Coordinates of C-alpha atoms and ligand atoms in Angstrom, one line a residue:
X1 CA 51.8 24.8 -35.6
X2 CA 49.8 23.8 -32.6
X3 CA 46.6 22.2 -33.8
X4 CA 44.7 22.6 -30.5
X5 CA 44.8 26.4 -30.1
X6 CA 43.0 29.2 -31.8
X7 CA 40.1 27.3 -33.4
X8 CA 38.1 29.0 -36.0
X9 CA 34.7 30.0 -34.4
X10 CA 32.9 28.1 -37.1
X11 CA 34.6 24.8 -36.1
X12 CA 32.9 24.9 -32.7
X13 CA 29.3 24.4 -32.0
X14 CA 27.8 26.0 -28.9
X15 CA 26.8 22.7 -27.4
X16 CA 30.4 21.3 -27.6
X17 CA 31.8 24.4 -25.9
X18 CA 29.1 24.1 -23.2
X19 CA 29.9 20.5 -22.6
X20 CA 33.6 21.1 -22.3
X21 CA 33.0 24.0 -19.9
X22 CA 30.2 22.6 -17.8
X23 CA 30.1 18.8 -17.8
X24 CA 30.6 17.3 -14.4
X25 CA 32.6 14.4 -15.8
X26 CA 35.2 17.0 -17.0
X27 CA 35.0 19.5 -14.2
X28 CA 33.8 18.0 -10.9
X29 CA 36.0 16.3 -8.4
X30 CA 35.0 12.8 -7.0
X31 CA 32.3 13.0 -4.4
X32 CA 33.7 11.6 -1.2
X33 CA 31.3 10.4 1.6
X34 CA 33.2 11.6 4.7
X35 CA 33.9 9.4 7.7
X36 CA 31.9 11.9 9.7
X37 CA 28.8 11.2 7.6
X38 CA 28.5 7.7 9.1
X39 CA 25.2 7.6 11.0
X40 CA 24.1 10.8 9.4
X41 CA 20.7 10.8 7.8
X42 CA 21.8 10.5 4.2
X43 CA 18.4 10.5 2.4
X44 CA 15.8 13.3 3.0
X45 CA 13.3 12.2 5.6
X46 CA 10.5 14.0 3.8
X47 CA 11.0 11.6 0.9
X48 CA 10.7 8.5 3.1
X49 CA 7.7 8.9 5.3
X50 CA 8.4 5.7 7.2
X51 CA 11.1 7.6 9.0
X52 CA 8.5 9.8 10.7
X53 CA 6.4 6.9 12.0
X54 CA 6.5 6.7 15.9
X55 CA 7.3 3.0 15.8
X56 CA 10.3 3.6 13.5
X57 CA 11.4 6.6 15.6
X58 CA 11.3 4.3 18.7
X59 CA 14.2 2.4 17.0
X60 CA 16.3 5.4 17.8
X61 CA 18.8 7.3 15.6
X62 CA 20.4 4.1 14.2
X63 CA 17.1 2.6 13.2
X64 CA 16.0 5.7 11.4
X65 CA 19.4 6.0 9.7
X66 CA 19.0 2.4 8.5
X67 CA 15.7 3.1 6.9
X68 CA 17.1 6.2 5.1
X69 CA 20.3 4.5 4.0
X70 CA 18.2 1.7 2.3
X71 CA 16.1 4.4 0.6
X72 CA 19.3 6.2 -0.6
X73 CA 20.7 2.9 -2.0
X74 CA 17.4 2.3 -3.8
X75 CA 17.4 5.8 -5.3
X76 CA 21.0 5.5 -6.5
X77 CA 20.5 2.0 -8.0
X78 CA 17.5 3.3 -9.9
X79 CA 19.5 6.2 -11.3
X80 CA 22.2 3.7 -12.5
X81 CA 19.5 1.5 -14.2
X82 CA 18.0 4.5 -16.0
X83 CA 21.4 5.6 -17.3
X84 CA 22.9 2.3 -18.3
X85 CA 19.8 0.5 -19.5
X86 CA 17.8 3.3 -21.1
X87 CA 19.4 6.6 -21.8
X88 CA 22.8 5.4 -23.0
X89 CA 21.1 2.7 -25.1
X90 CA 19.0 5.4 -26.8
X91 CA 22.0 7.7 -27.4
X92 CA 24.0 4.9 -29.0
X93 CA 21.0 4.2 -31.2
X94 CA 21.1 7.8 -32.3
X95 CA 24.8 7.6 -33.0
X96 CA 24.5 4.3 -34.9
X97 CA 21.5 5.3 -37.0
X98 CA 19.2 2.8 -35.4
X99 CA 17.1 5.9 -34.6
X100 CA 17.4 7.5 -38.0
X101 CA 17.9 11.1 -39.1
X102 CA 20.5 12.6 -36.7
X103 CA 23.2 14.9 -38.2
X104 CA 26.8 14.4 -37.3
X105 CA 26.6 17.4 -34.9
X106 CA 23.6 15.8 -33.2
X107 CA 25.5 12.5 -33.0
X108 CA 28.5 14.3 -31.4
X109 CA 26.1 15.6 -28.7
X110 CA 24.7 12.1 -28.3
X111 CA 28.2 11.0 -27.5
X112 CA 28.4 13.6 -24.7
X113 CA 25.2 12.1 -23.3
X114 CA 26.7 8.6 -23.3
X115 CA 29.8 9.9 -21.5
X116 CA 27.7 12.0 -19.0
X117 CA 25.3 9.2 -18.2
X118 CA 28.1 6.6 -17.8
X119 CA 29.6 9.1 -15.3
X120 CA 26.4 9.5 -13.5
X121 CA 26.0 5.8 -13.1
X122 CA 29.6 5.7 -11.9
X123 CA 29.0 8.4 -9.3
X124 CA 25.8 6.6 -8.0
X125 CA 27.6 3.3 -7.6
X126 CA 30.7 4.9 -6.1
X127 CA 28.3 6.5 -3.5
X128 CA 26.7 3.2 -2.7
X129 CA 30.0 1.4 -2.3
X130 CA 31.3 4.2 0.0
X131 CA 28.2 4.2 2.1
X132 CA 28.3 0.4 2.4
X133 CA 31.9 0.5 3.6
X134 CA 31.3 3.3 6.1
X135 CA 28.0 2.2 7.5
X136 CA 28.3 -1.6 7.2
X137 CA 24.7 -1.6 5.9
X138 CA 24.2 -4.0 3.0
X139 CA 21.5 -3.0 0.5
X140 CA 18.4 -5.1 0.9
X141 CA 18.2 -5.7 -2.8
X142 CA 19.9 -4.6 -6.1
X143 CA 16.9 -3.8 -8.3
X144 CA 17.0 -5.2 -11.8
X145 CA 14.3 -2.8 -13.2
X146 CA 12.4 0.3 -12.1
X147 CA 8.9 1.7 -12.9
X148 CA 10.1 3.5 -16.0
X149 CA 11.9 0.6 -17.5
X150 CA 9.0 -1.8 -16.8
X151 CA 6.5 0.6 -18.4
X152 CA 8.7 0.9 -21.5
X153 CA 9.0 -2.9 -21.7
X154 CA 5.2 -3.2 -21.5
X155 CA 4.9 -0.5 -24.2
X156 CA 7.3 -2.4 -26.5
X157 CA 5.1 -5.5 -26.1
X158 CA 2.1 -3.5 -27.3
X159 CA 3.8 -1.7 -30.1
X160 CA 4.8 -3.2 -33.5
X161 CA 8.5 -3.7 -33.8
X162 CA 8.9 -1.1 -36.6
X163 CA 8.0 1.8 -34.2
X164 CA 10.1 0.7 -31.2
X165 CA 13.1 2.9 -32.0
X166 CA 10.9 6.0 -32.5
X167 CA 9.1 5.2 -29.3
X168 CA 12.4 4.8 -27.5
X169 CA 13.4 8.3 -28.4
X170 CA 10.1 9.7 -27.1
X171 CA 10.1 7.7 -23.9
X172 CA 13.7 8.7 -23.1
X173 CA 12.9 12.4 -23.8
X174 CA 10.0 12.2 -21.4
X175 CA 12.2 10.4 -18.8
X176 CA 15.0 13.0 -19.1
X177 CA 12.5 15.8 -18.7
X178 CA 11.0 14.2 -15.5
X179 CA 14.5 13.3 -14.1
X180 CA 15.7 16.9 -14.4
X181 CA 12.7 18.2 -12.4
X182 CA 13.0 15.4 -9.9
X183 CA 16.7 16.0 -9.3
X184 CA 16.1 19.7 -8.8
X185 CA 13.4 19.0 -6.3
X186 CA 15.3 16.3 -4.3
X187 CA 18.5 18.4 -4.4
X188 CA 16.6 21.2 -2.6
X189 CA 15.6 19.0 0.4
X190 CA 17.2 20.5 3.4
X191 CA 17.6 17.4 5.5
X192 CA 19.8 15.1 3.3
X193 CA 23.5 14.6 3.9
X194 CA 25.9 17.0 2.1
X195 CA 27.3 14.2 0.0
X196 CA 23.9 13.0 -1.1
X197 CA 22.8 16.6 -2.0
X198 CA 26.1 17.1 -4.0
X199 CA 25.4 13.9 -6.0
X200 CA 21.9 15.4 -6.9
X201 CA 23.1 18.9 -7.7
X202 CA 26.0 17.8 -9.8
X203 CA 23.8 15.4 -11.7
X204 CA 21.1 18.0 -12.4
X205 CA 23.7 20.4 -13.8
X206 CA 24.2 18.0 -16.7
X207 CA 20.5 17.0 -17.0
X208 CA 19.3 20.4 -18.1
X209 CA 21.5 20.1 -21.1
X210 CA 20.2 16.6 -21.8
X211 CA 16.6 17.5 -21.4
X212 CA 16.9 20.3 -24.1
X213 CA 18.9 18.0 -26.4
X214 CA 16.3 15.3 -26.3
X215 CA 13.4 17.7 -26.6
X216 CA 15.1 19.1 -29.8
X217 CA 15.7 15.6 -31.1
X218 CA 12.2 14.5 -30.4
X219 CA 10.7 17.5 -32.1
X220 CA 12.7 17.0 -35.2
X221 CA 12.1 13.2 -35.2
X222 CA 8.4 13.5 -34.7
X223 CA 8.1 16.0 -37.6
X224 CA 9.8 13.5 -40.0
X225 CA 7.9 10.4 -38.8
X226 CA 5.6 8.7 -41.3
X227 CA 1.9 9.3 -40.5
X228 CA 1.4 5.6 -39.8
X229 CA 4.0 5.7 -37.0
X230 CA 2.5 8.9 -35.5
X231 CA -0.9 7.2 -35.5
X232 CA 0.4 4.1 -33.7
X233 CA 2.5 5.9 -31.1
X234 CA 0.0 8.8 -30.6
X235 CA -2.8 6.4 -29.8
X236 CA -1.0 4.7 -27.0
X237 CA 0.9 7.7 -25.5
X238 CA -1.8 8.9 -23.1
X239 CA -2.1 5.5 -21.5
X240 CA 1.7 5.1 -21.5
X241 CA 2.1 8.4 -19.5
X242 CA -0.2 7.0 -16.8
X243 CA 1.6 3.6 -16.8
X244 CA 5.0 5.3 -16.6
X245 CA 4.0 7.6 -13.7
X246 CA 2.3 4.8 -11.7
X247 CA 4.1 3.8 -8.5
X248 CA 4.0 0.6 -6.5
X249 CA 1.0 1.4 -4.2
X250 CA 1.6 -1.9 -2.4
X251 CA 4.9 -0.5 -1.2
X252 CA 6.8 -3.7 -1.4
X253 CA 10.2 -2.1 -0.8
X254 CA 8.9 -0.2 2.2
X255 CA 7.6 -3.5 3.6
X256 CA 11.0 -5.1 3.1
X257 CA 12.8 -2.3 4.9
X258 CA 10.4 -2.6 7.9
X259 CA 10.9 -6.4 8.1
X260 CA 14.6 -5.9 7.9
X261 CA 14.3 -3.4 10.7
X262 CA 13.0 -6.2 12.9
X263 CA 9.2 -5.5 12.8
X264 CA 6.8 -8.4 12.9
X265 CA 4.4 -8.9 10.0
X266 CA 1.5 -7.3 12.0
X267 CA 3.6 -4.3 12.9
X268 CA 4.7 -3.9 9.2
X269 CA 1.0 -3.9 8.2
X270 CA 0.2 -1.3 10.9
X271 CA 3.0 1.1 9.9
X272 CA 2.1 0.8 6.2
X273 CA -1.6 1.4 6.9
X274 CA -0.8 4.4 9.1
X275 CA 1.3 6.0 6.4
X276 CA -0.7 5.0 3.4
X277 CA -2.9 8.1 3.1
X278 CA 0.1 10.4 3.2
X279 CA 1.9 8.1 0.7
X280 CA -0.9 8.3 -1.7
X281 CA -1.3 12.0 -1.3
X282 CA 2.3 12.6 -2.0
X283 CA 2.1 10.3 -5.0
X284 CA -1.0 12.0 -6.4
X285 CA 0.4 15.4 -6.2
X286 CA 3.7 14.2 -7.9
X287 CA 1.8 12.5 -10.7
X288 CA -0.5 15.5 -11.4
X289 CA 2.4 18.0 -11.5
X290 CA 4.7 15.7 -13.6
X291 CA 2.0 14.7 -16.1
X292 CA 1.1 18.4 -16.6
X293 CA 4.8 19.1 -17.3
X294 CA 5.0 16.2 -19.8
X295 CA 1.9 17.3 -21.6
X296 CA 3.5 20.8 -22.0
X297 CA 6.6 19.1 -23.4
X298 CA 4.5 17.2 -25.9
X299 CA 2.9 20.5 -26.9
X300 CA 6.2 22.3 -27.2
X301 CA 7.7 19.5 -29.4
X302 CA 4.7 19.5 -31.8
X303 CA 3.5 16.0 -30.8
X304 CA 0.1 17.4 -29.9
X305 CA -0.2 19.3 -33.2
X306 CA -0.9 15.9 -34.7
X307 CA -4.7 15.9 -34.7
X308 CA -5.3 12.1 -34.0
X309 CA -2.8 12.2 -31.1
X310 CA -4.4 15.3 -29.7
X311 CA -7.8 13.6 -29.9
X312 CA -6.4 10.5 -28.1
X313 CA -5.3 12.7 -25.2
X314 CA -8.6 14.5 -25.0
X315 CA -10.4 11.2 -25.1
X316 CA -8.2 10.0 -22.3
X317 CA -9.3 12.9 -20.1
X318 CA -6.4 15.3 -20.5
X319 CA -7.6 18.9 -20.8
X320 CA -5.9 20.6 -23.7
Ligands
FE2_1 FE1 22.1 11.4 -15.9
FE2_2 FE1 20.6 12.6 -18.8

C-alpha cells in the first residue's frame, strides 16, 4: 500500500493544501538577475525621489542607477531583517508554546510561515549577491535593524515582561498586514526591473496567506487574554502604531547615498532640502492610509471591542 496517495479528505486541512499548491518555496523557480539587467534601473524611481533631482540626473545614467541600486539593497536587507528577526521568531514561539494556546493545526501553519519567511530572506539575499556581482556596486551599509524592529524594541522596554509574547503576536500581525499591502503596491510600480518586480510579486503571493493566518491567530489570542494583559497592551497600542509607522525624517540613508555619489556636504543639504517637501508628503499619505488599514484590522480582530482599548484610541485622536 502506498501511504502517500489517496488521502482521506478529513486528513487534510485547507491551509495545508493551499500551501503545497501555492507556496513560492515549493513552486517558484530561482529568480535570476540577468546579465542584461546590469545598468538597468532596478528600484522604482517613484520610490526614491532623489533619482528625479536635477543634480542627480546630471550624474548620468550610471549615477542614477547607483542611487537606485543602493535603495534596492536597503529594501532587500530590510525584508531579510523582518523575516529572520521578527516573523520567524514569532512563528517559532507559536510552535513552541511560548505564545500559548495554538492548536496543532495552527502550529503546522506556523511551520509553513517559518519555511516561507526563511525562503523570502533567502531570495532577498540571493538578489543582493547577484546584483553586487553584476554591477560591482557594494552596499553602503548592511542595516542591523529597521523602523519596525526598533519600534518593537522600544515597546518591549515599556511593557512588563509578562505581556511581551502577547505583544509580539500583535506586532507581527500588524507588520504582516502592512507588508502585504506594501508589496502589492511596490510590485505594481512600472519602472522597476523585471527581476525586482518578480521578487515582489512572488513574495506577496505568500504574504496574503500569512496576513490571514496572523489575523486569525491574533483574534483568537486577544479573546483569551486576561483582562490585565488587554489593559496594558491596549493602553499603549495607539502610541505604538505612530511609533511603528514613523520614518527617519532626517533621511540619513539618503544623505549617505548622496555623499557616496560624490556630492559635497553643501550639495547634499541642497538636494535633501529640495526634495524634503515631496518626501514628507509621500510619507504622510503612506502613514494615513496604513494607519487606517491597521485600525480596521484591529476592529476586525475584536481588539477594539475592548472598551478601555477603544477609549485609548479615541483619546489618541483616532476617529472610530
Ligand atoms: Fe515574507
Ligand atoms: Fe509573511
